[in-house]
Amino acid sequence: MKKVYGSASEALDGLLHDGMLIAAGGFGLCGIPELLIDALVESGVKDLTVASNNAGVDGFGLGKLLETRQIRKMMSSYVGENAEFMRQYLSGELELEFNPQGTLAERMRAGGAGIPGFYTKTGVGTQIAEGKEVKQFRGEDYILEEGIFADISIVKAWKADDTGNLVFRKTARNFNPPAAMCGKVCIVEVEEIVERGALDPDHIHLPGIYVHRIIQGQHEKRIEQRTVRKREEA
Amino acid sequence: MPWDRNQMAERAAQELEDGMYVNLGIGIPTLVANYVGDKDITLQSENGMLGMGPFPIEGEEDPDLINAGKQTITELARTSYFDSATSFGMIRGGKIAAAILGAMEVAENGDLANWMIPGKLVKGMGGAMDLVAGVGRVVVVMDHQNKHGDSKLLKQCTLPLTGTGVVDRIITNLGVLDVVDGGLKIVECADGVTEDEIRAATEATVV
């Protein structure tokens, strides 16, 4: 089956419907599926629930889908970088479900691994535990968290071969593998598609079984907080 | 003289032992990295990295290489990268020896509040709840009092909690206190600060 598509819009064709749940990779603006987000904006699909650690910034990343009001609900751990997000949230236009970062990552991983729920110590005794089942193991309390089963995953990797085997680069890996795992259909954008055999099988970060559609494109890769030291300090 | 930010960070660095894997929060905890000396410490960045290096030299920033505060950083010879689920697996699984974090409030039973002020902009807890629930030891570095002069070491937290009974040690501008049975215990005073001064500045029970 051919996995490589010509553009982000082509790769999303036939997969979108209003009210769907999308899992997105990325941390801050690092390793986000920028091209697929642009294609979602173009598609006009709406009432989306998006599971993503962050919500982009104004005018970039998921911030674009917020500006067009296509997102109804975010499942995130940290959303502090986005004024439009805050405006919509405070005015009640946007729903927000806070997830501790590790819980969000594990909920995605679990969904992808066929695990509908798991117990974690994270958030016990806090607001996050409200309404959740508490169970004791070895004398300590744990809360039940549910796996995320997304309609589609949108993911950014560094390189792919045409069978969908993926390699990520540095900290741009972040939420991309767990997000990729938890979608019924996973669409990946990469900087380079290489011939099969060009990636060392021992160095594949995510096997192609999780990947259904691939596109190659140019990425802006915007830096959120440019921090440097002077050459003489080095 | 109470400690300044750098002296607090320097004192916090004494908590770290050779061979430790450690997670540093943003703010003063980040400065702790400047004072580890020749101890063999590996810094974890919860977005998916062990062996975090210093900020890059100007012109060498890499958008694919950031820390949990979204700042550009560098890698070291020992660095490894992994995904977020693996990263929090090592946090939740107790593999990280210590986390050094900032806080808004700490209670005498070790409750910690550092993620949300009701009525103000809520940005989210990020990885803080996972860290305090999972790491071996939680050291809080913060000012002893807020800008109104009120104690941040309380009998009970007033803000929404990040974790319950999770704090082991608190390093403030006035000194070092441990969470023990019955309240907080003064371990050390900043230079020129007396135990009585710490008691007077502390709402929590000091045992």
Coordinates of C-alpha atoms in Angstrom, one line a residue:
Chain A
M1 CA 0.0 0.0 0.0
K2 CA 1.3 3.4 -1.0
K3 CA 1.8 5.6 2.1
V4 CA 3.5 8.6 0.5
Y5 CA 1.2 11.5 -0.5
G6 CA 1.9 14.7 -2.5
S7 CA 0.7 17.3 0.0
A8 CA -0.8 17.7 3.5
S9 CA -4.3 18.3 2.0
E10 CA -4.1 15.1 0.0
A11 CA -2.9 13.2 3.0
L12 CA -5.9 14.4 5.1
D13 CA -8.4 13.7 2.3
G14 CA -11.3 11.6 3.3
L15 CA -10.3 11.5 7.0
L16 CA -11.8 14.6 8.4
H17 CA -15.2 15.2 10.0
D18 CA -16.6 17.8 12.4
G19 CA -16.3 16.9 16.1
M20 CA -13.4 14.6 15.6
L21 CA -10.6 13.9 18.1
I22 CA -7.1 14.7 16.9
A23 CA -3.9 13.8 18.7
A24 CA -1.0 16.1 17.8
G25 CA 2.7 15.7 18.5
G26 CA 5.1 18.5 19.5
F27 CA 6.3 20.3 22.6
G28 CA 5.9 24.1 22.5
L29 CA 6.7 24.8 18.9
C30 CA 9.3 22.1 18.7
G31 CA 8.5 19.1 16.5
I32 CA 4.9 20.3 15.7
P33 CA 3.2 19.1 12.5
E34 CA 3.0 22.6 11.0
L35 CA 2.1 21.6 7.5
L36 CA -0.8 19.3 8.6
I37 CA -2.1 22.1 10.9
D38 CA -2.1 24.5 7.9
A39 CA -4.0 21.9 5.9
L40 CA -6.6 21.5 8.7
V41 CA -7.1 25.3 8.7
E42 CA -7.7 25.1 5.0
S43 CA -10.1 22.2 5.3
G44 CA -12.4 24.1 7.5
V45 CA -13.2 21.1 9.7
K46 CA -14.6 22.3 13.0
D47 CA -15.6 21.4 16.6
L48 CA -12.3 19.6 17.0
T49 CA -11.0 18.2 20.2
V50 CA -7.2 18.3 20.1
A51 CA -5.0 16.4 22.5
S52 CA -1.7 18.2 22.4
N53 CA 0.7 19.2 25.2
N54 CA 0.5 22.9 24.2
A55 CA -1.7 25.0 22.0
G56 CA 0.9 26.8 19.9
V57 CA 1.4 30.6 20.0
D58 CA -0.7 33.3 18.4
G59 CA -0.4 32.9 14.6
F60 CA 1.7 29.7 14.6
G61 CA 1.1 26.0 15.2
L62 CA -2.3 25.2 16.8
G63 CA -2.7 28.9 17.4
K64 CA -3.8 29.1 13.8
L65 CA -6.7 26.6 14.4
L66 CA -7.7 28.6 17.4
E67 CA -7.9 31.8 15.5
T68 CA -10.3 30.2 13.0
R69 CA -12.4 28.8 15.9
Q70 CA -12.0 25.3 14.6
I71 CA -11.1 23.9 18.0
R72 CA -13.9 23.3 20.6
K73 CA -11.8 21.6 23.2
M74 CA -8.1 21.2 24.1
M75 CA -6.5 18.4 26.2
S76 CA -3.2 19.9 27.3
S77 CA -0.8 20.3 30.2
Y78 CA 0.4 23.9 29.5
V79 CA -1.2 26.6 27.5
G80 CA 0.5 29.8 28.7
E81 CA 2.0 31.1 25.5
N82 CA -1.2 31.9 23.6
A83 CA -3.3 35.1 24.1
E84 CA -6.0 34.1 21.8
F85 CA -6.3 30.8 23.6
M86 CA -6.8 32.6 26.9
R87 CA -9.3 35.0 25.4
Q88 CA -11.5 32.1 24.1
Y89 CA -11.1 30.1 27.3
L90 CA -12.0 32.9 29.6
S91 CA -15.0 33.9 27.5
G92 CA -16.2 30.2 27.6
E93 CA -15.9 29.6 23.8
L94 CA -13.2 27.0 24.3
E95 CA -13.2 24.0 26.6
L96 CA -10.0 23.0 28.3
E97 CA -9.1 19.7 30.0
F98 CA -5.8 20.0 31.9
N99 CA -3.8 16.9 32.0
P100 CA -0.5 16.5 33.9
Q101 CA 2.2 16.2 31.1
G102 CA 3.2 12.7 31.9
T103 CA -0.4 11.6 32.3
L104 CA -1.2 13.0 28.8
A105 CA 1.8 11.2 27.3
E106 CA 0.9 8.0 29.0
R107 CA -2.8 8.3 28.0
M108 CA -1.7 8.5 24.4
R109 CA 0.8 5.7 24.7
A110 CA -1.8 3.5 26.5
G111 CA -4.5 4.2 23.8
G112 CA -2.0 3.2 21.1
A113 CA -1.1 0.0 23.1
G114 CA -4.7 -1.1 23.6
I115 CA -4.8 -0.1 27.3
P116 CA -8.1 1.6 28.1
G117 CA -7.0 2.8 31.5
F118 CA -4.1 2.9 34.0
Y119 CA -3.5 3.9 37.6
T120 CA -1.0 6.7 38.4
K121 CA 0.1 8.5 41.5
T122 CA 0.3 11.8 39.6
G123 CA -2.4 14.2 40.8
V124 CA -3.6 12.2 43.8
G125 CA -5.2 14.6 46.2
T126 CA -5.3 17.5 43.7
Q127 CA -8.1 19.0 41.4
I128 CA -7.0 16.5 38.7
A129 CA -8.2 13.6 40.8
E130 CA -11.8 14.9 41.2
G131 CA -14.3 12.4 39.9
K132 CA -11.7 9.8 39.2
E133 CA -11.5 6.3 40.7
V134 CA -9.0 6.0 43.5
K135 CA -7.4 2.6 44.2
Q136 CA -4.8 1.5 46.7
F137 CA -1.7 -0.5 45.6
R138 CA 0.9 -1.5 48.3
G139 CA -0.8 0.9 50.7
E140 CA -0.6 4.0 48.4
D141 CA -3.4 5.8 46.5
Y142 CA -3.5 5.9 42.7
I143 CA -6.0 7.4 40.4
L144 CA -7.5 5.9 37.2
E145 CA -6.7 7.7 34.0
E146 CA -8.1 6.6 30.6
G147 CA -6.2 5.9 27.4
I148 CA -6.8 8.3 24.5
F149 CA -8.1 6.8 21.3
A150 CA -7.9 9.5 18.6
D151 CA -9.6 9.5 15.2
I152 CA -6.4 10.7 13.6
S153 CA -2.8 11.6 14.7
I154 CA -0.8 14.4 13.2
V155 CA 2.9 14.0 13.7
K156 CA 6.2 15.6 12.7
A157 CA 9.3 13.4 12.2
W158 CA 12.7 14.1 10.8
K159 CA 13.0 11.3 8.3
A160 CA 10.8 8.5 7.0
D161 CA 11.2 5.7 4.5
D162 CA 8.3 5.0 2.2
T163 CA 7.1 2.2 4.5
G164 CA 6.6 4.8 7.3
N165 CA 9.5 3.9 9.5
L166 CA 10.4 7.1 11.4
V167 CA 13.4 8.8 12.8
F168 CA 13.1 11.9 15.0
R169 CA 15.7 14.5 15.7
K170 CA 16.8 15.6 19.2
T171 CA 14.0 16.9 21.5
A172 CA 11.7 17.3 18.5
R173 CA 10.7 13.7 19.3
N174 CA 8.7 14.6 22.5
F175 CA 5.0 13.8 22.1
N176 CA 5.2 12.6 18.5
P177 CA 5.6 8.8 19.1
P178 CA 2.8 8.5 21.7
A179 CA 0.6 10.8 19.6
A180 CA 1.3 8.7 16.5
M181 CA 0.4 5.5 18.3
C182 CA -3.0 6.5 19.6
G183 CA -4.7 7.5 16.3
K184 CA -6.8 5.2 14.1
V185 CA -5.0 6.9 11.2
C186 CA -1.6 8.5 11.7
I187 CA -0.4 11.1 9.2
V188 CA 3.2 12.2 9.4
E189 CA 5.1 15.1 7.9
V190 CA 8.8 14.8 7.5
E191 CA 11.8 16.8 6.3
E192 CA 13.0 14.0 4.1
I193 CA 11.6 10.7 2.7
V194 CA 14.4 8.3 2.1
E195 CA 14.5 5.0 0.1
R196 CA 13.7 1.9 2.0
G197 CA 16.9 0.4 3.3
A198 CA 18.5 3.8 3.9
L199 CA 17.5 3.9 7.6
D200 CA 19.3 1.5 9.9
P201 CA 16.6 -0.9 11.2
D202 CA 18.3 -0.8 14.6
H203 CA 17.9 3.0 14.7
I204 CA 14.1 3.3 13.9
H205 CA 12.4 5.3 16.6
L206 CA 8.8 4.4 15.5
P207 CA 8.1 1.5 13.3
G208 CA 6.0 2.1 10.2
I209 CA 3.1 -0.1 11.5
Y210 CA 1.9 3.0 13.3
V211 CA 2.2 5.3 10.2
H212 CA -0.5 5.4 7.5
R213 CA 0.2 8.5 5.4
I214 CA 3.4 10.5 4.9
I215 CA 4.3 13.8 3.3
Q216 CA 7.5 15.6 2.8
G217 CA 7.8 19.4 3.1
Q218 CA 9.5 22.5 4.1
H219 CA 9.3 23.4 7.8
E220 CA 9.7 26.9 9.3
K221 CA 10.7 25.3 12.7
R222 CA 10.2 28.6 14.7
I223 CA 12.1 29.0 18.0
E224 CA 10.0 30.0 20.9
Q225 CA 12.7 31.2 23.4
R226 CA 16.0 31.9 21.8
T227 CA 18.5 31.7 24.6
V228 CA 22.3 32.0 24.0
R229 CA 25.6 32.6 25.7
K230 CA 28.3 34.8 24.4
R231 CA 31.1 33.3 22.5
E232 CA 33.7 34.3 25.1
E233 CA 31.8 32.4 27.8
A234 CA 32.2 29.2 25.9
Chain B
M1 CA 22.0 38.7 55.5
P2 CA 19.4 36.5 53.8
W3 CA 20.6 34.6 50.8
D4 CA 20.1 36.0 47.3
R5 CA 19.0 34.0 44.3
N6 CA 22.5 32.7 43.5
Q7 CA 23.3 31.8 47.1
M8 CA 20.0 29.9 47.3
A9 CA 20.9 28.1 44.1
E10 CA 24.4 27.4 45.5
R11 CA 22.9 25.9 48.7
A12 CA 20.5 23.8 46.7
A13 CA 23.4 22.4 44.7
Q14 CA 24.7 20.9 47.9
E15 CA 21.7 18.6 47.8
L16 CA 23.1 16.9 44.8
E17 CA 25.4 13.9 45.0
D18 CA 27.8 12.4 42.5
G19 CA 26.0 10.2 40.0
M20 CA 22.5 11.6 40.5
Y21 CA 20.0 12.1 37.7
V22 CA 18.2 15.4 38.5
N23 CA 15.3 17.5 37.2
L24 CA 15.6 21.3 37.7
G25 CA 12.5 23.5 37.5
I26 CA 12.5 27.0 35.9
G27 CA 13.6 30.1 37.8
I28 CA 16.1 29.8 40.6
P29 CA 16.3 26.0 40.3
T30 CA 17.8 26.5 36.8
L31 CA 20.7 28.4 38.4
V32 CA 21.6 25.3 40.5
A33 CA 23.4 23.9 37.4
N34 CA 26.0 26.7 37.8
Y35 CA 27.1 25.3 41.2
V36 CA 27.4 21.6 40.8
G37 CA 31.2 21.9 40.5
D38 CA 32.9 18.7 39.6
K39 CA 30.1 16.4 40.8
D40 CA 28.9 14.0 38.1
I41 CA 25.3 15.2 37.7
T42 CA 23.0 14.3 34.7
L43 CA 20.2 16.8 34.2
Q44 CA 16.9 15.6 32.8
S45 CA 14.7 17.8 30.7
E46 CA 11.2 16.3 30.8
N47 CA 10.5 17.0 27.1
G48 CA 12.8 14.1 26.3
M49 CA 16.4 14.5 27.2
L50 CA 19.0 13.3 29.7
G51 CA 22.3 15.1 29.8
M52 CA 21.2 18.7 29.2
G53 CA 24.0 21.1 28.2
P54 CA 24.3 24.9 28.5
F55 CA 22.7 27.5 26.3
P56 CA 24.2 27.5 22.7
I57 CA 26.7 30.0 21.5
E58 CA 25.0 32.7 19.5
G59 CA 24.3 31.5 15.9
E60 CA 24.3 27.8 17.0
E61 CA 20.7 27.6 18.2
D62 CA 18.8 24.5 17.0
P63 CA 15.0 24.6 16.9
D64 CA 15.0 20.9 17.5
L65 CA 16.9 21.2 20.7
I66 CA 15.1 22.9 23.6
N67 CA 14.5 22.4 27.3
A68 CA 11.2 22.1 29.2
G69 CA 11.1 25.9 29.5
K70 CA 11.3 26.0 25.6
Q71 CA 14.7 27.6 25.7
T72 CA 17.4 26.6 23.2
I73 CA 20.1 24.4 24.8
T74 CA 22.9 22.1 23.7
E75 CA 23.7 18.4 24.1
L76 CA 26.7 16.8 25.8
A77 CA 28.7 13.7 25.1
R78 CA 26.5 11.7 27.5
T79 CA 23.1 13.0 26.1
S80 CA 20.3 10.7 25.2
Y81 CA 16.9 11.6 23.7
F82 CA 13.5 9.9 24.1
D83 CA 9.8 10.5 23.8
S84 CA 7.5 12.1 26.4
A85 CA 6.0 8.8 27.5
T86 CA 9.4 7.4 28.2
S87 CA 10.5 10.6 29.9
F88 CA 7.6 10.5 32.3
G89 CA 8.1 6.8 32.7
M90 CA 11.5 7.4 34.2
I91 CA 10.0 10.2 36.4
R92 CA 6.9 8.3 37.6
G93 CA 9.0 5.2 37.9
G94 CA 11.3 6.8 40.5
K95 CA 14.5 6.7 38.4
I96 CA 15.1 10.5 38.8
A97 CA 16.8 10.9 42.2
A98 CA 15.7 14.5 42.8
A99 CA 13.7 17.4 41.5
I100 CA 14.5 21.0 42.6
L101 CA 11.4 23.2 42.0
G102 CA 10.0 26.6 42.7
A103 CA 6.8 27.0 44.7
M104 CA 4.1 29.4 45.6
E105 CA 3.2 27.7 48.9
V106 CA 4.4 24.7 50.9
A107 CA 2.5 23.3 53.9
E108 CA 4.0 21.8 57.0
N109 CA 2.8 18.3 55.9
G110 CA 4.8 18.6 52.7
D111 CA 1.8 19.7 50.5
L112 CA 3.0 21.8 47.5
A113 CA 1.1 24.4 45.5
N114 CA 3.0 25.8 42.5
W115 CA 0.7 25.7 39.4
M116 CA -2.4 27.8 39.8
I117 CA -3.8 30.9 41.4
P118 CA -7.6 30.9 41.1
G119 CA -9.0 34.0 39.3
K120 CA -5.7 34.6 37.6
L121 CA -4.5 33.3 34.3
V122 CA -4.1 29.5 34.5
K123 CA -1.4 28.2 32.3
G124 CA -1.3 24.6 33.4
M125 CA 0.7 22.3 35.6
G126 CA 3.0 21.1 32.8
G127 CA 5.1 18.2 34.3
A128 CA 5.1 19.5 37.9
M129 CA 2.4 17.0 39.2
D130 CA 4.2 14.1 37.6
L131 CA 7.6 15.2 39.0
V132 CA 6.5 15.6 42.6
A133 CA 4.6 12.4 42.6
G134 CA 7.4 10.4 41.1
V135 CA 11.0 11.5 41.8
G136 CA 13.0 10.3 44.8
R137 CA 13.3 13.6 46.6
V138 CA 11.6 17.0 46.2
V139 CA 13.6 20.1 47.2
V140 CA 11.7 23.4 47.0
V141 CA 13.7 26.6 46.4
M142 CA 11.7 29.8 47.0
D143 CA 11.6 33.0 48.9
H144 CA 10.4 32.6 52.5
Q145 CA 7.8 35.3 52.2
N146 CA 5.7 36.6 49.3
K147 CA 6.0 40.2 48.2
H148 CA 3.4 41.3 50.8
G149 CA 5.6 39.8 53.6
D150 CA 3.4 36.8 54.2
S151 CA 4.9 33.4 54.9
K152 CA 4.9 31.0 52.0
L153 CA 5.5 28.1 54.5
L154 CA 2.0 27.5 55.8
K155 CA 0.0 25.3 58.1
Q156 CA -2.1 24.4 55.1
C157 CA -1.9 25.5 51.5
T158 CA -4.6 27.9 50.3
L159 CA -3.9 27.4 46.6
P160 CA -4.8 24.4 44.5
L161 CA -2.3 21.6 45.2
T162 CA 0.4 20.2 42.9
G163 CA 0.9 17.2 45.2
T164 CA 0.1 16.1 48.7
G165 CA 2.9 15.3 51.2
V166 CA 5.5 15.4 48.5
V167 CA 8.1 18.0 49.7
D168 CA 11.2 16.8 51.5
R169 CA 13.2 20.0 52.0
I170 CA 12.7 23.7 51.5
I171 CA 15.5 26.1 50.8
T172 CA 14.5 29.8 51.3
N173 CA 16.4 33.1 51.4
L174 CA 16.4 32.6 55.2
G175 CA 17.6 29.0 55.5
V176 CA 16.9 25.3 55.1
L177 CA 13.9 23.5 56.6
D178 CA 12.9 19.8 56.4
V179 CA 9.4 18.4 56.4
V180 CA 9.3 16.1 59.5
D181 CA 6.6 14.6 61.7
G182 CA 4.6 17.4 63.2
G183 CA 5.9 20.3 61.1
L184 CA 9.0 21.8 59.7
K185 CA 12.5 21.5 61.2
I186 CA 15.1 24.2 60.8
V187 CA 18.2 22.5 59.4
E188 CA 20.3 25.5 58.7
C189 CA 20.1 29.3 58.9
A190 CA 21.4 31.7 56.2
D191 CA 24.5 33.7 57.3
G192 CA 23.5 36.2 59.9
V193 CA 19.9 34.9 60.2
T194 CA 18.8 33.5 63.5
E195 CA 16.4 30.6 64.2
D196 CA 14.1 33.0 66.0
E197 CA 14.0 35.2 62.8
I198 CA 13.0 32.1 60.8
R199 CA 10.3 31.1 63.3
A200 CA 8.9 34.7 63.2
A201 CA 8.8 34.6 59.4
T202 CA 7.1 31.2 59.3
E203 CA 3.4 30.5 59.7
A204 CA 3.9 26.7 59.6
T205 CA 4.6 24.8 62.8
V206 CA 8.3 24.8 63.4
V207 CA 9.3 21.8 65.6

